[in-house]
XYZ file of C-alpha atoms in Angstrom:
395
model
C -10.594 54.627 138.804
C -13.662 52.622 137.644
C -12.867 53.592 133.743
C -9.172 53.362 134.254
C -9.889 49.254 134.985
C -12.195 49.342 132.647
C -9.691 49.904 130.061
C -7.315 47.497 131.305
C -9.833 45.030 131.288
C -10.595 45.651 127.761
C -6.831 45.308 126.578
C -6.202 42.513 128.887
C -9.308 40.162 128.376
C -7.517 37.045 129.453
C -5.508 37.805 132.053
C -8.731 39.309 133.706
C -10.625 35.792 132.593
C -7.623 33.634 134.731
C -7.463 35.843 137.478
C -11.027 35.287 137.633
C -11.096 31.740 137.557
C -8.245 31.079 140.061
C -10.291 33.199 142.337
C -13.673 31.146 142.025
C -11.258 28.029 141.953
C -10.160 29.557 145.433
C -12.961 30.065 146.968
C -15.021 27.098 146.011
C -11.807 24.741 147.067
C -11.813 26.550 150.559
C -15.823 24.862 150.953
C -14.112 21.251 150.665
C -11.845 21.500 153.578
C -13.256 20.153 156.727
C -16.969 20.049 155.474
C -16.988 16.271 154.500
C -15.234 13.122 154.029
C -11.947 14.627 152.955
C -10.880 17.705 151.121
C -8.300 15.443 148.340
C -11.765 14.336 146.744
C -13.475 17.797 146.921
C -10.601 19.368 145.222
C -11.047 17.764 141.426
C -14.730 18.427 141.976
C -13.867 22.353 142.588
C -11.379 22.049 139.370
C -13.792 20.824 137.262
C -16.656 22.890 138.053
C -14.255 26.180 137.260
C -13.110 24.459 134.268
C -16.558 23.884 133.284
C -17.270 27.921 133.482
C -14.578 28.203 130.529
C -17.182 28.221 127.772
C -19.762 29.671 129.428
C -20.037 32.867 127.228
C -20.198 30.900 124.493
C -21.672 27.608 125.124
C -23.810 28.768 128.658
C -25.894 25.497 128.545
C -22.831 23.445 128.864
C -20.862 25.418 131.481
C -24.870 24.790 133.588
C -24.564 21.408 133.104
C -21.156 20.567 134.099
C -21.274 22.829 137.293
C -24.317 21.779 138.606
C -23.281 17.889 138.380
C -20.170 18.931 140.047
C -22.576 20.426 142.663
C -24.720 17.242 142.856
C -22.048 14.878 143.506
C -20.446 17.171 145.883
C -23.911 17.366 148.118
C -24.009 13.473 147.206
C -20.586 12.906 148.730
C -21.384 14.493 152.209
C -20.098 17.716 151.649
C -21.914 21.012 153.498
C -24.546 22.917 150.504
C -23.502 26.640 151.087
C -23.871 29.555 148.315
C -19.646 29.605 147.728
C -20.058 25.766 147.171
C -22.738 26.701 144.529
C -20.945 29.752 143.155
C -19.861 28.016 139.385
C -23.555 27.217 139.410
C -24.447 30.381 139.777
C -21.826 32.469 138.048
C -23.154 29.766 134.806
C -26.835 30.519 135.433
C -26.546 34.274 135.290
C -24.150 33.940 132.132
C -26.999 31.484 131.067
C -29.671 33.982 131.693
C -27.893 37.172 130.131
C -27.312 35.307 126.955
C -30.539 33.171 126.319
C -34.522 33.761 126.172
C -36.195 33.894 129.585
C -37.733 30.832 129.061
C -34.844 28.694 128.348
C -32.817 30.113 131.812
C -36.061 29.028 133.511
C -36.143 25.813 132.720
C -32.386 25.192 133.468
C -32.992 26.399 136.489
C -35.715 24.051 137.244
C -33.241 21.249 136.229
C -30.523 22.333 138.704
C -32.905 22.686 141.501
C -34.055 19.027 140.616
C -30.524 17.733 140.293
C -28.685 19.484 142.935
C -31.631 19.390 145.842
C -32.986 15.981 145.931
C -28.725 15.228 145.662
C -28.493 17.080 149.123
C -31.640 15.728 150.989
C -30.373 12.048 150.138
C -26.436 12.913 151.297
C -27.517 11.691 154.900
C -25.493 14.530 156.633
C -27.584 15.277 159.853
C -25.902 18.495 161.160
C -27.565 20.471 158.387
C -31.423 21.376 158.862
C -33.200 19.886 156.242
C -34.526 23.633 155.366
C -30.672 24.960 154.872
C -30.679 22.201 151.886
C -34.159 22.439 150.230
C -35.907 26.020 150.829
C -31.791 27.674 150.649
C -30.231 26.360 147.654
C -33.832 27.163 145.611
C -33.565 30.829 147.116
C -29.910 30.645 145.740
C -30.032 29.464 142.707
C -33.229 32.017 141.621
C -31.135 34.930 142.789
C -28.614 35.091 139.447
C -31.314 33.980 137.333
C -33.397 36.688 138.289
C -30.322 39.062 138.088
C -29.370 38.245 134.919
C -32.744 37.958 133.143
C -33.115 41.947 134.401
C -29.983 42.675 132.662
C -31.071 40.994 129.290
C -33.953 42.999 129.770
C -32.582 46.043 130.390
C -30.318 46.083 127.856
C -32.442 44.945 124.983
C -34.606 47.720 126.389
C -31.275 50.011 125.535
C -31.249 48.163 121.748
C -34.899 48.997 121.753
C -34.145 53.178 122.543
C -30.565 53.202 120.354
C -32.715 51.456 117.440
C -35.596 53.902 117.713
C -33.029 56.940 117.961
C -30.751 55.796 114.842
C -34.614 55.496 112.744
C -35.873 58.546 114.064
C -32.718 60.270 113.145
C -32.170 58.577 109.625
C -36.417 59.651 109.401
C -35.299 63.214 110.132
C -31.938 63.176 107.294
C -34.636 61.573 104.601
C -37.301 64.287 105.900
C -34.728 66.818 105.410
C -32.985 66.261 102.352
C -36.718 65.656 101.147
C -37.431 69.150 101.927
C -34.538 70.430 100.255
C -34.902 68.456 97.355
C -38.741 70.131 96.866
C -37.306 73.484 98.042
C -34.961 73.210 95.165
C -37.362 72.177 92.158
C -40.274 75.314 93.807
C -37.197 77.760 93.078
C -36.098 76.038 89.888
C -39.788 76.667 88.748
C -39.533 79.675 89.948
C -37.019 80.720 88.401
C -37.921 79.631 84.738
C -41.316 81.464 85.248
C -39.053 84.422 85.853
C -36.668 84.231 82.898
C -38.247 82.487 80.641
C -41.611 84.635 80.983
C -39.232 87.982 80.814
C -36.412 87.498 78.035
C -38.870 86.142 75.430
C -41.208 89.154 76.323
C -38.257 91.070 75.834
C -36.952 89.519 73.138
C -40.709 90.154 71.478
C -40.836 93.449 72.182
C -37.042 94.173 70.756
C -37.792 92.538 67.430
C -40.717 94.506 67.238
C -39.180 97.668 67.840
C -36.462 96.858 65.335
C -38.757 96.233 62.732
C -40.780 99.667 63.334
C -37.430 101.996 64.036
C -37.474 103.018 60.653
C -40.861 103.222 59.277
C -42.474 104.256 62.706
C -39.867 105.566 64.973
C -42.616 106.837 67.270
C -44.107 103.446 67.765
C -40.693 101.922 68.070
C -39.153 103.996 71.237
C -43.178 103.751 72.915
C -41.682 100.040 73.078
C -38.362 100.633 73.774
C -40.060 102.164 76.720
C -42.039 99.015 77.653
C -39.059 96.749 77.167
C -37.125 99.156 79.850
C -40.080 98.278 81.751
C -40.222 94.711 81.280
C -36.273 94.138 81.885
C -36.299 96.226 85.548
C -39.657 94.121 86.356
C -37.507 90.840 85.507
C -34.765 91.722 87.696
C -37.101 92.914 90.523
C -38.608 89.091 90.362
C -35.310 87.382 89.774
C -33.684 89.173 92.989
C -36.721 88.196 94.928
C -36.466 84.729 94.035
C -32.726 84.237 94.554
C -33.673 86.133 97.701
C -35.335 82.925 99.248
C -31.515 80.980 99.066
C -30.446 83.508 101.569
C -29.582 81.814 105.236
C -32.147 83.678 107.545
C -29.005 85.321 109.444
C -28.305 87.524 106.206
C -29.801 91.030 105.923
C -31.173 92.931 103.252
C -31.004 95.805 102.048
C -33.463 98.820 102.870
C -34.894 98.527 99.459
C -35.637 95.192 99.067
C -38.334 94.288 97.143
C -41.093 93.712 99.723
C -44.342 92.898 97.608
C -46.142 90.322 98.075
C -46.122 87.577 95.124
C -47.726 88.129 91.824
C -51.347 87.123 91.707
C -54.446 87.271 89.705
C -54.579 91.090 90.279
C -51.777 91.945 88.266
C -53.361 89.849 85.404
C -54.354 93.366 83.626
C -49.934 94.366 84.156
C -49.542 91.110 82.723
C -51.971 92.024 79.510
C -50.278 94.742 78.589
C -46.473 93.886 78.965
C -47.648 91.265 75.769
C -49.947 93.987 74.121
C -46.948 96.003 74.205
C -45.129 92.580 72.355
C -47.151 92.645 69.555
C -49.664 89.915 71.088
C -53.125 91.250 71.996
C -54.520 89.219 74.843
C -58.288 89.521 75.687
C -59.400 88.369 79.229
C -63.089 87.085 80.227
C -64.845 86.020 83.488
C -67.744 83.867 84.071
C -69.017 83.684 87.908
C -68.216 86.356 90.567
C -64.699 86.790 91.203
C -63.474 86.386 94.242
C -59.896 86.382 96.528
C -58.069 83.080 96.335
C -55.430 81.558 98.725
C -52.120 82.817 98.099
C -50.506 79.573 96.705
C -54.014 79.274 94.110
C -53.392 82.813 93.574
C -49.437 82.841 92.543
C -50.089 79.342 90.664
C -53.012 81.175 88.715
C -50.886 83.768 87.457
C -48.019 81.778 86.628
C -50.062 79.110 84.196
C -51.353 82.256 82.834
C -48.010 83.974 82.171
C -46.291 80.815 81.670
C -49.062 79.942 78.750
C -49.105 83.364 77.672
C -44.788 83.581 77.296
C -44.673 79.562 75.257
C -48.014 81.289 72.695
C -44.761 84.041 71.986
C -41.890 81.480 71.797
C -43.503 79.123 69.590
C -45.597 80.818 67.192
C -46.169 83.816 65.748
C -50.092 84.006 66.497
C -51.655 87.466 67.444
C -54.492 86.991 69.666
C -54.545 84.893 72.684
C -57.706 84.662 74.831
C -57.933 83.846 78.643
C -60.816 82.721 79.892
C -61.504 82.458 83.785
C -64.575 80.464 85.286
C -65.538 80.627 89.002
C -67.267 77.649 90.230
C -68.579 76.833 93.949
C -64.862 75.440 95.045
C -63.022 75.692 92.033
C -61.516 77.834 89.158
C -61.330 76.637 85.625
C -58.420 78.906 83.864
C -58.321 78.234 79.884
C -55.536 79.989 77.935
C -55.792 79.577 74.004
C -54.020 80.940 70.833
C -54.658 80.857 66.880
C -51.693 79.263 66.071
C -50.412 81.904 63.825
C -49.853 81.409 59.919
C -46.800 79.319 60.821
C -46.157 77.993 64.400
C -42.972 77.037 65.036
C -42.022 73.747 67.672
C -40.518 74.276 71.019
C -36.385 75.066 70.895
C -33.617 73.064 71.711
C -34.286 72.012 75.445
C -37.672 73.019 75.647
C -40.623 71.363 77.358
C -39.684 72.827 80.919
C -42.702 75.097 81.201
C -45.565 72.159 80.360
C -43.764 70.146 83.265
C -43.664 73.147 85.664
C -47.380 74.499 84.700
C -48.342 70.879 85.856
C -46.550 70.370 88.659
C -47.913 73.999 89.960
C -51.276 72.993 89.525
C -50.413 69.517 91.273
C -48.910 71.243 94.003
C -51.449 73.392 94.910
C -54.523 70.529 94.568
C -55.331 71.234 90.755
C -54.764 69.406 87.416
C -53.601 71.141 84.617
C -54.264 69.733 80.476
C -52.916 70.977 77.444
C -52.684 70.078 73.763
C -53.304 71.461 70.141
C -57.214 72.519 69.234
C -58.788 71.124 66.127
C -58.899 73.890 64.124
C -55.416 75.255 64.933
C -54.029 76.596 68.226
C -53.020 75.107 71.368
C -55.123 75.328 74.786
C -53.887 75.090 78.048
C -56.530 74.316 80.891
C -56.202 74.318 84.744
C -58.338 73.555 87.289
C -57.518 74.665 90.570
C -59.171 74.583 93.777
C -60.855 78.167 95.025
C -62.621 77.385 98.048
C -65.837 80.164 98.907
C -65.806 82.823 101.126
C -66.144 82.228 105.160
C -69.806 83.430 105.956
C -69.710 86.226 108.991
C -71.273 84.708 111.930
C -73.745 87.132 113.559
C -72.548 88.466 116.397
């Protein structure tokens, strides 16, 4: 019922607004009849008083002002002070105080007590108690200031919660496409890592098998036999990655790849897949070696193969040396070729795997250089955070 009149107030806003005002003019002409010197000079007081309420939404000062003169000169005039006398006044104040700072409906208050009770004290009517027009029409007045200063309150409390709801869900979209957005480049990188480390390992080892098929067949199908190798190890990777874009409702299948990412411990796997390429790749450690975090561990390896995969794109260099230096909280991994007789610049759309070594290292708390050496050759160095061993406590 209360939403059915809700809507028809909504559709019919002034009809609603003139049935309103004919009421209040009702009921505040009723107060002029047999309460003072005549009810013919009441009655254009009562009209002008509801009249005055007509811009009270818009104008509320105004609509305050002319109601409580009306109010004055009716308490002037003789005529009995009585809350449905006063009702423009108030119906203005609370319109007043809904609409304007605290403050401001205050202080008209204060002016329409000042106006409309010193107005009734000096009417001279003597069948009123002196409290009835001082103490009451103060205790009236308050009550729609009061009621409407709760409602401005309350619902700028309500602006308050809606505002803090729409940010905090705007803060969880930006948090979220943020998310995706790194989710997204970690695969990307991924992914050329993958690819880009496998076909030109393949693509190494073919050419090298092609040029030894005739002259030494033998050596030729031993890396035939790697490159079988190396393909089925590039799939296995590549399905594991494109794995993580599954929705966690899909299932696997039983035989899923299940290891656990590549780390420093399959650097020696990683050695020989290129030895088998034609590039021999000599590894040293200085310090004690020692277990790193897993996202150290997987960004070691990848710099490593990543540096190892552009020294067989882009030049034709045979050796390339790895060198690996435990500190107290960090690891220094250097990766550094000859240059070959003739190294060749990165292809077409190159560059990728600089960007993605660096943003590893970045990601994980390191910095990563690289650039050509002075006597020939090009270095890549990484310095990654390796934080020591937990001492046992006694127990």
């Amino acid at each position: 019922m209360l939403s059915s009149w809700r809507r028809y107030a909504d559709s019919h806003p002034h009809l609603v607004e003139t049935a309103f005002l004919l009421l209040v003019l009702a009921v505040t002409s009723r107060q002029y009849v047999h309460q003072g010197p005549g009810w013919w000079q009441g009655q254009p007081l009562a009209l002008v008083a509801t009249a005055g309420l007509l811009p009270r939404r818009g104008h509320p000062r105004a609509a305050v002002l002319v109601t409580a003169a009306c109010a004055a000169v009716s308490v002037a005039l003789g005529y009995l002070i009585s809350p449905l006398l006063l009702l423009p006044v108030l119906i203005a104040l609370y319109e007043l105080a809904v609409r304007t700072p605290q403050r401001t409906a205050f202080a008209c208050y204060g002016a329409t007590v000042a106006l409309v009770v010193p107005a009734a004290l000096l009417s001279g009517r003597d069948d009123q108690p002196w409290m009835d027009e001082s103490v009451g029409p103060v205790f009236w007045i308050l009550l729609p200031v009061l009621a409407g200063t709760a409602v401005r309150s309350r619902r700028a409390h309500l602006d308050a919660v809606h505002t803090r709801a729409e940010y905090a869900e705007r803060t969880r979209e930006e948090e979220a496409r943020h998310r995706v957005a790194e989710e997204r480049i970690r695969i990307a990188r991924e992914l050329h890592d993958v690819v880009a480390h496998h076909m030109a390992l393949a693509n190494a080892q073919a050419g090298t098998a092609a040029h030894l098929a005739r002259t030494h067949p033998e050596q030729a199908h031993e890396i035939l036999t790697h490159l079988t190798g190396t393909t089925a190890s590039a799939l296995r990777e590549l399905k594991a990655t494109v794995g993580l874009l599954r929705s966690p409702g899909d299932t696997g299948s039983p035989d899923d790849d299940l290891r656990p990412p590549p780390g420093l411990g399959r650097l020696p796997e990683l050695v020989s897949a290129f030895g088998s390429a034609g590039l021999r790749v000599t590894v040293t450690v200085r310090g004690t070696r020692r277990p790193l975090p897993p996202g150290v561990d997987l960004t070691a390896f990848r710099i490593v193969q990543e540096a190892l995969t552009n020294v067989t794109k882009h030049t034709d260099a045979g050796t390339a040396d790895v060198h690996l230096a435990y500190a107290h909280d960090r690891l220094t991994l250097t990766v550094t070729d000859d240059g070959g007789a003739s190294p060749r610049p990165p292809g077409p759309g190159g560059g990728f795997g600089l960007v993605g070594m660096r943003e590893r290292a970045e990601t994980s708390g390191g910095r990563l250089s690289a650039g050509a050496l002075a006597d020939g050759g090009f270095a890549v160095t990484a310095e990654l955070p390796a934080p020591p061993p937990a001492r046992e406590q006694p127990s």
